[in-house]
Amino acid sequence: MPQRRLSELESFVLGLVWRHGPLTAYEIRRLLAQSPSTQWTASAGSIYPLVARLERSRHLKSALERNGRRSRRNYALTPLGHAALQSWIGPPLDEQAITVTHDPLRSRARFLAALTPSQRRRWVDAALEALVEVERRVDAWHALHASAGDPFAALVTRHGQLDLAFRRAWLREVRAAGSGAVSRPASARRGAQP
Amino acid sequence: MPQRRLSELESFVLGLVWRHGPLTAYEIRRLLAQSPSTQWTASAGSIYPLVARLERSRHLKSALERNGRRSRRNYALTPLGHAALQSWIGPPLDEQAITVTHDPLRSRARFLAALTPSQRRRWVDAALEALVEVERRVDAWHALHASAGDPFAALVTRHGQLDLAFRRAWLREVRAAGSGAVSRPASARRGAQP
DNA sequence: CCGCTCATGTAACTGGTTACATGATTTA
DNA sequence: TAAATCATGTAACCAGTTACATGAGCGG
């Protein structure tokens, strides 16, 4: 067995199966869809091949459960899967876990000088509006986990709340920075620092 | 022309070309590599086909510059490219810009109950350690842009600093949550909430 | 009986990664 | 002159997406 490194999604699925007991691929998809992160689509096309892969690599084992004519395939963690989960969590932390969080708003803000001052003001408003929608998602997630009593699930909510607070504070600074007149860059060409 | 929606990377590259004047694919790669975000690898295999694509779609135009035997292909923004950049930035903000930031540390923290309390403590230490490395990257980016005078470039640094502060605060809460004894979940099985 | 949710899959695609390959120019 | 950097590409691969397809069971 080649034992290649598991992807983030694969590892996360191991975590879900560990945490929520034997699960069908369908249930895994639902859990993923409820997650506040939009990182993955949780489409059938990703999950069904993924669990099949994890079973072939002995991280998951499955059992067919038959209720009348309908059947469901339950996936459970193997000891190998449990070890893989722990090693994914760390320590040591995988290199790819050491990142500045990626924020599409930040990516766009970098080029705000391409807009007029009034467009920039409207951009900040739209971004703050967008965060209201994000807040709704975090709250929805929180509602699902409020009763559970798992302190680590609560930390996901907490992360979302702190994230929102920080990005709102940042957007206020963006508004301030955008108010002053900013001209198109002088395109210093070759010597330009990035 | 089909005019399909540009990817985040394609749009970001338009932004770089807009901001930093005519650029070669090689320079675009360097700029991307300096960026604090690890979102993209900036490999030759992604950038060269990408700029070729953007030229075919008329978002970029290129000119071959010949200095002696060596030649470089400079890409510049077309009016269509400029319009595409502005429409990517928004407003309105694209649906995919409306996200909870994705943090690999949060993904892992969700399953910290799979570790022993002492492992959890070491995990938090490792995570804080990792953020020191992230801080180094943010500072390096800042050093490149400190002199530039572009207030929107400065906001990228600022975003990174606020991001670090918030994640450190969150990790302190993780430590607090992890100190109490937390047993393996009772695997409530079918009725389990995610 | 209609529509919804449960449940499982497949096929084609695609954007980006990894690894390889080549050659010119600059610097130690 | 050797190593590093500039500069441009290609080919194979891969994880995840989109879209399609099927059928059972259930509630109104």
Coordinates of C-alpha atoms (C1' of nucleotides) in Angstrom, one line a residue:
Chain A
M1 CA 0.0 0.0 0.0
P2 CA 1.4 3.4 -1.1
Q3 CA -0.1 5.2 1.9
R4 CA -0.2 8.7 0.2
R5 CA -1.1 11.7 2.3
L6 CA -4.8 12.3 2.8
S7 CA -6.4 15.5 1.5
E8 CA -8.0 18.0 3.9
L9 CA -11.4 16.8 2.8
E10 CA -10.6 13.2 3.3
S11 CA -9.2 13.9 6.8
F12 CA -12.2 16.1 7.7
V13 CA -14.5 13.2 6.7
L14 CA -12.6 10.9 9.0
G15 CA -13.2 13.4 11.7
L16 CA -16.9 13.5 11.0
V17 CA -17.2 9.7 11.0
W18 CA -15.2 9.6 14.3
R19 CA -17.3 12.2 15.9
H20 CA -20.8 11.2 14.7
G21 CA -20.5 7.5 14.7
P22 CA -21.2 5.2 11.7
L23 CA -22.4 7.4 8.9
T24 CA -23.6 6.9 5.3
A25 CA -22.1 8.9 2.5
Y26 CA -25.4 10.7 2.3
E27 CA -25.2 11.7 6.0
I28 CA -21.6 12.9 5.5
R29 CA -22.8 15.1 2.7
R30 CA -25.4 16.6 4.9
L31 CA -23.0 17.3 7.7
L32 CA -20.6 18.9 5.3
A33 CA -23.4 21.0 3.8
Q34 CA -24.4 22.3 7.3
S35 CA -20.8 23.3 8.0
P36 CA -20.4 27.1 7.9
S37 CA -17.4 26.8 5.6
T38 CA -18.0 27.0 1.9
Q39 CA -14.7 25.3 1.3
W40 CA -16.4 22.1 -0.2
T41 CA -19.6 21.6 -2.0
A42 CA -20.3 18.2 -0.5
S43 CA -21.5 17.0 -3.9
A44 CA -22.2 13.3 -4.4
G45 CA -19.5 13.3 -7.0
S46 CA -16.9 14.1 -4.4
I47 CA -18.1 12.1 -1.4
Y48 CA -19.1 8.7 -2.9
P49 CA -15.7 8.2 -4.6
L50 CA -14.0 9.6 -1.5
V51 CA -15.5 7.1 1.0
A52 CA -14.8 4.3 -1.5
R53 CA -11.2 5.5 -1.6
L54 CA -11.0 5.6 2.2
E55 CA -12.4 2.1 2.4
R56 CA -9.9 0.8 -0.1
S57 CA -7.1 2.4 1.9
R58 CA -8.5 0.8 5.1
H59 CA -9.2 4.0 6.9
L60 CA -12.9 3.3 6.9
K61 CA -14.9 0.0 6.9
S62 CA -18.4 -0.3 5.8
A63 CA -21.4 -2.5 6.5
L64 CA -24.6 -2.8 4.5
E65 CA -27.7 -2.3 6.6
R66 CA -31.0 -3.5 5.2
N67 CA -34.3 -2.2 6.4
G68 CA -36.9 -3.9 4.2
R69 CA -36.1 -3.1 0.6
R70 CA -34.1 0.0 1.4
S71 CA -30.4 -0.3 2.2
R72 CA -27.8 2.0 3.6
R73 CA -24.1 1.6 3.7
N74 CA -22.7 2.7 7.0
Y75 CA -19.1 3.7 7.2
A76 CA -17.1 3.5 10.5
L77 CA -13.5 4.4 11.4
T78 CA -10.9 1.7 11.6
P79 CA -7.9 1.9 13.9
L80 CA -5.8 3.0 11.0
G81 CA -8.4 5.7 10.2
H82 CA -8.3 6.9 13.8
A83 CA -4.5 7.1 13.7
A84 CA -4.7 9.0 10.5
L85 CA -7.2 11.4 12.1
Q86 CA -4.9 12.1 15.0
S87 CA -1.9 12.5 12.8
W88 CA -3.9 15.0 10.6
I89 CA -4.9 17.0 13.7
G90 CA -1.4 17.1 15.0
P91 CA 0.9 18.1 16.6
P92 CA 3.0 18.4 14.6
L93 CA 0.9 20.6 12.4
D94 CA 1.0 19.9 8.8
E95 CA 2.7 22.6 6.7
Q96 CA -0.6 23.3 4.9
A97 CA -2.3 24.1 8.2
I98 CA 0.1 27.1 8.6
T99 CA -1.7 29.7 6.6
V100 CA -2.9 33.2 6.6
T101 CA -6.7 32.7 6.3
H102 CA -7.8 33.3 2.8
D103 CA -10.4 36.0 2.5
P104 CA -11.9 36.8 -0.9
L105 CA -12.7 40.3 0.4
R106 CA -9.0 40.9 1.1
S107 CA -8.1 39.8 -2.4
R108 CA -10.5 42.3 -3.8
A109 CA -9.6 45.1 -1.5
R110 CA -6.0 44.9 -2.7
F111 CA -7.2 46.4 -6.0
L112 CA -9.8 48.8 -4.7
A113 CA -7.8 51.7 -6.3
A114 CA -9.2 50.5 -9.6
L115 CA -12.6 51.9 -8.4
T116 CA -13.7 55.4 -7.9
P117 CA -14.1 56.7 -4.3
S118 CA -17.8 56.4 -4.4
Q119 CA -17.7 52.9 -5.8
R120 CA -15.3 52.1 -3.0
R121 CA -17.8 53.3 -0.5
R122 CA -20.4 51.1 -2.0
W123 CA -18.0 48.2 -2.1
V124 CA -17.5 48.5 1.7
D125 CA -21.2 48.6 2.2
A126 CA -21.7 45.5 0.1
A127 CA -19.0 43.7 2.0
L128 CA -20.6 44.6 5.4
E129 CA -23.9 43.4 3.9
A130 CA -22.2 40.2 2.9
L131 CA -21.0 39.6 6.4
V132 CA -24.6 39.8 7.7
E133 CA -25.3 36.8 5.5
V134 CA -22.1 35.1 6.8
E135 CA -23.4 35.8 10.4
R136 CA -26.6 34.1 9.5
R137 CA -24.7 31.0 8.5
V138 CA -22.6 31.0 11.7
D139 CA -25.8 31.4 13.8
A140 CA -27.4 28.5 12.0
W141 CA -24.5 26.3 12.7
H142 CA -24.5 27.5 16.3
A143 CA -28.2 26.6 16.7
L144 CA -27.4 23.0 15.6
H145 CA -24.7 22.7 18.2
A146 CA -25.9 24.7 21.1
S147 CA -27.4 21.7 22.9
A148 CA -24.7 19.2 22.1
G149 CA -22.4 20.0 25.0
D150 CA -19.3 19.4 22.9
P151 CA -17.0 22.3 23.9
F152 CA -15.0 21.9 20.7
A153 CA -18.0 22.2 18.5
A154 CA -18.7 25.5 20.3
L155 CA -15.3 26.7 19.4
V156 CA -16.2 26.6 15.7
T157 CA -19.0 29.0 16.4
R158 CA -16.7 31.1 18.5
H159 CA -14.2 31.2 15.7
G160 CA -16.9 32.4 13.3
Q161 CA -17.9 35.2 15.7
L162 CA -14.4 36.4 16.2
D163 CA -13.8 36.2 12.5
L164 CA -16.8 38.4 11.8
A165 CA -15.8 40.9 14.4
F166 CA -12.3 41.2 13.0
R167 CA -13.4 41.5 9.4
R168 CA -15.9 44.2 10.3
A169 CA -13.2 46.2 12.1
W170 CA -11.0 45.8 9.1
L171 CA -13.7 46.9 6.7
R172 CA -14.1 50.1 8.8
E173 CA -10.4 50.7 8.2
V174 CA -10.9 50.0 4.5
R175 CA -13.6 52.6 4.4
A176 CA -11.3 55.1 6.0
A177 CA -8.5 54.3 3.6
G178 CA -10.8 54.6 0.6
S179 CA -12.2 57.9 1.5
G180 CA -9.1 59.9 0.6
A181 CA -8.5 60.5 -3.1
V182 CA -6.3 57.7 -4.5
S183 CA -5.1 58.0 -8.0
R184 CA -4.3 55.2 -10.5
P185 CA -0.8 53.9 -9.7
A186 CA 2.0 55.4 -11.7
S187 CA 2.9 52.0 -13.0
A188 CA 6.6 52.3 -12.0
R189 CA 7.1 49.4 -14.4
R190 CA 10.2 47.3 -14.3
G191 CA 11.5 48.4 -10.9
A192 CA 8.1 48.1 -9.3
Q193 CA 7.9 46.4 -6.0
P194 CA 4.9 44.0 -5.8
Chain B
M1 CA -17.0 34.3 -27.5
P2 CA -18.5 32.2 -24.6
Q3 CA -17.3 34.7 -21.9
R4 CA -17.3 32.2 -19.0
R5 CA -16.8 33.5 -15.5
L6 CA -13.2 34.0 -14.6
S7 CA -11.7 32.0 -11.7
E8 CA -10.4 33.7 -8.5
L9 CA -6.8 33.2 -9.7
E10 CA -7.5 34.6 -13.2
S11 CA -9.1 37.6 -11.7
F12 CA -6.4 38.1 -9.2
V13 CA -3.8 38.0 -12.0
L14 CA -5.7 40.7 -13.9
G15 CA -5.4 42.7 -10.7
L16 CA -1.7 42.2 -10.5
V17 CA -1.2 43.2 -14.1
W18 CA -3.4 46.2 -13.6
R19 CA -1.5 47.3 -10.5
H20 CA 2.0 46.5 -11.6
G21 CA 2.0 47.4 -15.2
P22 CA 3.0 45.1 -18.0
L23 CA 4.3 41.9 -16.5
T24 CA 5.8 38.7 -17.8
A25 CA 4.3 35.4 -16.7
Y26 CA 7.5 34.9 -14.7
E27 CA 7.0 38.2 -12.8
I28 CA 3.4 37.3 -12.1
R29 CA 4.6 34.1 -10.5
R30 CA 7.0 36.0 -8.3
L31 CA 4.3 38.4 -7.2
L32 CA 2.0 35.5 -6.4
A33 CA 4.8 33.7 -4.5
Q34 CA 5.4 36.8 -2.3
S35 CA 1.8 37.1 -1.4
P36 CA 1.2 36.1 2.2
S37 CA -1.6 33.8 1.1
T38 CA -0.8 30.2 0.4
Q39 CA -3.9 29.8 -1.7
W40 CA -2.0 29.2 -4.9
T41 CA 1.4 27.7 -5.7
A42 CA 2.1 30.1 -8.6
S43 CA 3.7 27.2 -10.4
A44 CA 4.7 27.6 -14.0
G45 CA 2.1 25.0 -14.9
S46 CA -0.7 27.2 -13.6
I47 CA 0.4 30.6 -14.8
Y48 CA 1.6 30.1 -18.3
P49 CA -1.5 28.4 -19.5
L50 CA -3.6 30.9 -17.5
V51 CA -2.1 34.0 -19.2
A52 CA -2.4 32.3 -22.6
R53 CA -6.1 31.7 -21.8
L54 CA -6.6 35.3 -20.7
E55 CA -5.0 36.5 -23.9
R56 CA -7.2 34.3 -26.0
S57 CA -10.2 35.7 -24.2
R58 CA -8.9 39.2 -24.9
H59 CA -8.5 40.2 -21.2
L60 CA -4.8 40.5 -21.7
K61 CA -2.7 41.5 -24.7
S62 CA 1.0 40.7 -25.0
A63 CA 4.0 42.0 -26.7
L64 CA 7.3 40.3 -27.2
E65 CA 10.3 42.4 -26.0
R66 CA 13.7 41.5 -27.3
N67 CA 16.9 42.5 -25.5
G68 CA 19.7 40.9 -27.4
R69 CA 19.2 37.1 -27.5
R70 CA 16.8 37.0 -24.6
S71 CA 13.2 37.7 -25.0
R72 CA 10.3 38.4 -22.6
R73 CA 6.6 38.4 -23.3
N74 CA 4.9 41.3 -21.5
Y75 CA 1.3 41.1 -20.7
A76 CA -0.9 44.2 -20.3
L77 CA -4.6 44.7 -19.5
T78 CA -7.1 45.4 -22.3
P79 CA -10.2 47.5 -21.7
L80 CA -12.1 44.2 -21.5
G81 CA -9.7 43.0 -18.8
H82 CA -10.1 46.2 -16.9
A83 CA -13.9 45.8 -17.0
A84 CA -13.6 42.2 -15.9
L85 CA -11.3 43.3 -13.0
Q86 CA -13.8 45.9 -11.8
S87 CA -16.7 43.5 -12.1
W88 CA -14.8 40.8 -10.1
I89 CA -14.1 43.3 -7.3
G90 CA -17.7 44.4 -7.3
P91 CA -20.1 45.6 -6.0
P92 CA -22.1 43.5 -6.4
L93 CA -20.0 40.9 -4.6
D94 CA -19.8 37.5 -6.2
E95 CA -21.5 34.8 -4.2
Q96 CA -18.1 33.0 -3.7
A97 CA -16.7 36.1 -2.0
I98 CA -19.2 35.7 0.8
T99 CA -17.5 33.1 3.0
V100 CA -16.5 32.4 6.5
T101 CA -12.7 32.4 6.2
H102 CA -11.4 28.9 6.0
D103 CA -8.9 28.1 8.7
P104 CA -7.2 24.7 8.8
L105 CA -6.7 25.2 12.5
R106 CA -10.4 25.5 13.1
S107 CA -11.0 22.4 11.0
R108 CA -8.7 20.5 13.3
A109 CA -9.9 22.0 16.5
R110 CA -13.3 20.6 15.8
F111 CA -12.0 17.2 16.5
L112 CA -9.6 17.9 19.4
A113 CA -11.7 15.6 21.5
A114 CA -9.9 12.8 19.7
L115 CA -6.7 13.8 21.6
T116 CA -5.8 13.5 25.2
P117 CA -5.9 16.7 27.3
S118 CA -2.1 16.8 27.3
Q119 CA -1.9 16.3 23.6
R120 CA -4.5 19.1 23.3
R121 CA -2.3 21.4 25.2
R122 CA 0.6 20.6 23.0
W123 CA -1.6 21.2 20.0
V124 CA -2.5 24.7 21.1
D125 CA 1.2 25.4 21.6
A126 CA 2.0 24.1 18.2
A127 CA -0.7 26.2 16.7
L128 CA 0.6 29.4 18.4
E129 CA 4.0 28.5 17.2
A130 CA 2.6 28.2 13.6
L131 CA 1.2 31.6 13.9
V132 CA 4.6 33.0 14.6
E133 CA 5.6 31.7 11.2
V134 CA 2.5 33.2 9.7
E135 CA 3.5 36.5 11.3
R136 CA 6.9 36.3 9.7
R137 CA 5.2 36.0 6.3
V138 CA 2.9 38.9 7.0
D139 CA 5.9 41.0 8.1
A140 CA 7.8 40.1 5.0
W141 CA 4.9 41.2 2.8
H142 CA 4.7 44.4 4.8
A143 CA 8.3 45.1 4.3
L144 CA 7.9 44.9 0.5
H145 CA 5.0 47.4 0.6
A146 CA 5.9 49.7 3.4
S147 CA 7.4 52.3 1.0
A148 CA 4.9 52.0 -1.8
G149 CA 2.4 54.5 -0.5
D150 CA -0.6 52.5 -1.8
P151 CA -3.1 52.5 1.1
F152 CA -4.8 49.4 -0.2
A153 CA -1.7 47.4 -0.2
A154 CA -1.3 48.4 3.4
L155 CA -4.7 47.0 4.1
V156 CA -3.5 43.6 3.2
T157 CA -0.9 43.8 5.9
R158 CA -3.5 45.1 8.3
H159 CA -5.8 42.3 7.5
G160 CA -3.0 39.9 8.3
Q161 CA -2.3 41.5 11.6
L162 CA -5.9 41.6 12.7
D163 CA -6.3 38.0 11.6
L164 CA -3.3 36.9 13.7
A165 CA -4.6 38.8 16.8
F166 CA -8.1 37.2 16.5
R167 CA -6.7 33.7 16.0
R168 CA -4.4 34.0 18.9
A169 CA -7.3 35.1 21.1
W170 CA -9.3 32.2 19.8
L171 CA -6.5 29.7 20.5
R172 CA -6.4 30.9 24.1
E173 CA -10.1 30.0 24.3
V174 CA -9.3 26.6 22.8
R175 CA -6.7 26.0 25.5
A176 CA -9.3 26.9 28.1
A177 CA -11.9 24.6 26.6
G178 CA -9.4 21.8 26.2
S179 CA -8.2 21.8 29.8
G180 CA -11.4 20.3 31.2
A181 CA -11.6 16.6 30.9
V182 CA -13.5 15.7 27.7
S183 CA -14.4 12.1 27.1
R184 CA -14.9 10.4 23.8
P185 CA -18.3 11.2 22.4
A186 CA -21.1 8.7 23.3
S187 CA -21.7 8.3 19.6
A188 CA -25.4 9.0 19.8
R189 CA -25.6 7.3 16.4
R190 CA -28.6 7.9 14.1
G191 CA -30.2 10.8 15.9
A192 CA -26.9 12.6 16.3
Q193 CA -26.8 16.3 15.4
P194 CA -23.8 17.2 13.3
Chain C
dC1 C1' -50.7 10.5 -7.0
dC2 C1' -47.4 14.4 -6.5
dG3 C1' -43.6 16.1 -4.7
dC4 C1' -40.0 15.8 -1.3
dT5 C1' -36.4 13.5 1.1
dC6 C1' -33.4 9.5 1.5
dA7 C1' -29.9 7.1 -0.8
dT8 C1' -26.4 5.8 -4.2
dG9 C1' -24.0 6.3 -7.8
dT10 C1' -21.5 7.7 -12.7
dA11 C1' -19.3 10.5 -16.6
dA12 C1' -17.3 14.4 -18.3
dC13 C1' -14.9 18.1 -17.2
dT14 C1' -11.7 21.6 -15.2
dG15 C1' -8.5 24.3 -12.7
dG16 C1' -4.5 23.8 -10.6
dT17 C1' -0.3 20.8 -9.1
dT18 C1' 3.9 18.1 -9.8
dA19 C1' 7.5 17.2 -12.2
dC20 C1' 10.2 17.6 -16.1
dA21 C1' 12.8 20.1 -19.8
dT22 C1' 15.4 23.7 -22.0
dG23 C1' 18.4 27.5 -22.6
dA24 C1' 20.1 32.5 -21.7
dT25 C1' 22.2 35.6 -18.4
dT26 C1' 24.1 37.0 -14.1
dT27 C1' 26.9 36.5 -10.0
dA28 C1' 30.1 34.5 -6.8
Chain D
dT1 C1' 33.4 28.0 -14.4
dA2 C1' 29.9 26.7 -11.5
dA3 C1' 25.7 27.9 -9.4
dA4 C1' 21.9 30.8 -9.1
dT5 C1' 18.4 33.3 -11.4
dC6 C1' 15.7 34.7 -15.4
dA7 C1' 12.5 33.0 -18.6
dT8 C1' 9.3 29.8 -21.0
dG9 C1' 7.0 26.2 -21.5
dT10 C1' 4.7 21.0 -21.6
dA11 C1' 2.6 16.4 -20.0
dA12 C1' 0.6 13.6 -16.7
dC13 C1' -2.1 13.7 -13.0
dC14 C1' -5.6 14.6 -9.5
dA15 C1' -9.1 16.2 -6.4
dG16 C1' -13.2 18.1 -6.5
dT17 C1' -17.3 20.1 -9.5
dT18 C1' -21.3 19.8 -12.5
dA19 C1' -24.7 17.5 -14.2
dC20 C1' -27.1 13.5 -14.9
dA21 C1' -29.5 9.2 -13.6
dT22 C1' -32.1 5.9 -10.8
dG23 C1' -35.1 4.2 -7.4
dA24 C1' -37.3 3.6 -2.6
dG25 C1' -40.2 5.5 0.9
dC26 C1' -43.1 9.0 3.0
dG27 C1' -46.3 13.0 3.9
dG28 C1' -50.0 15.8 2.2

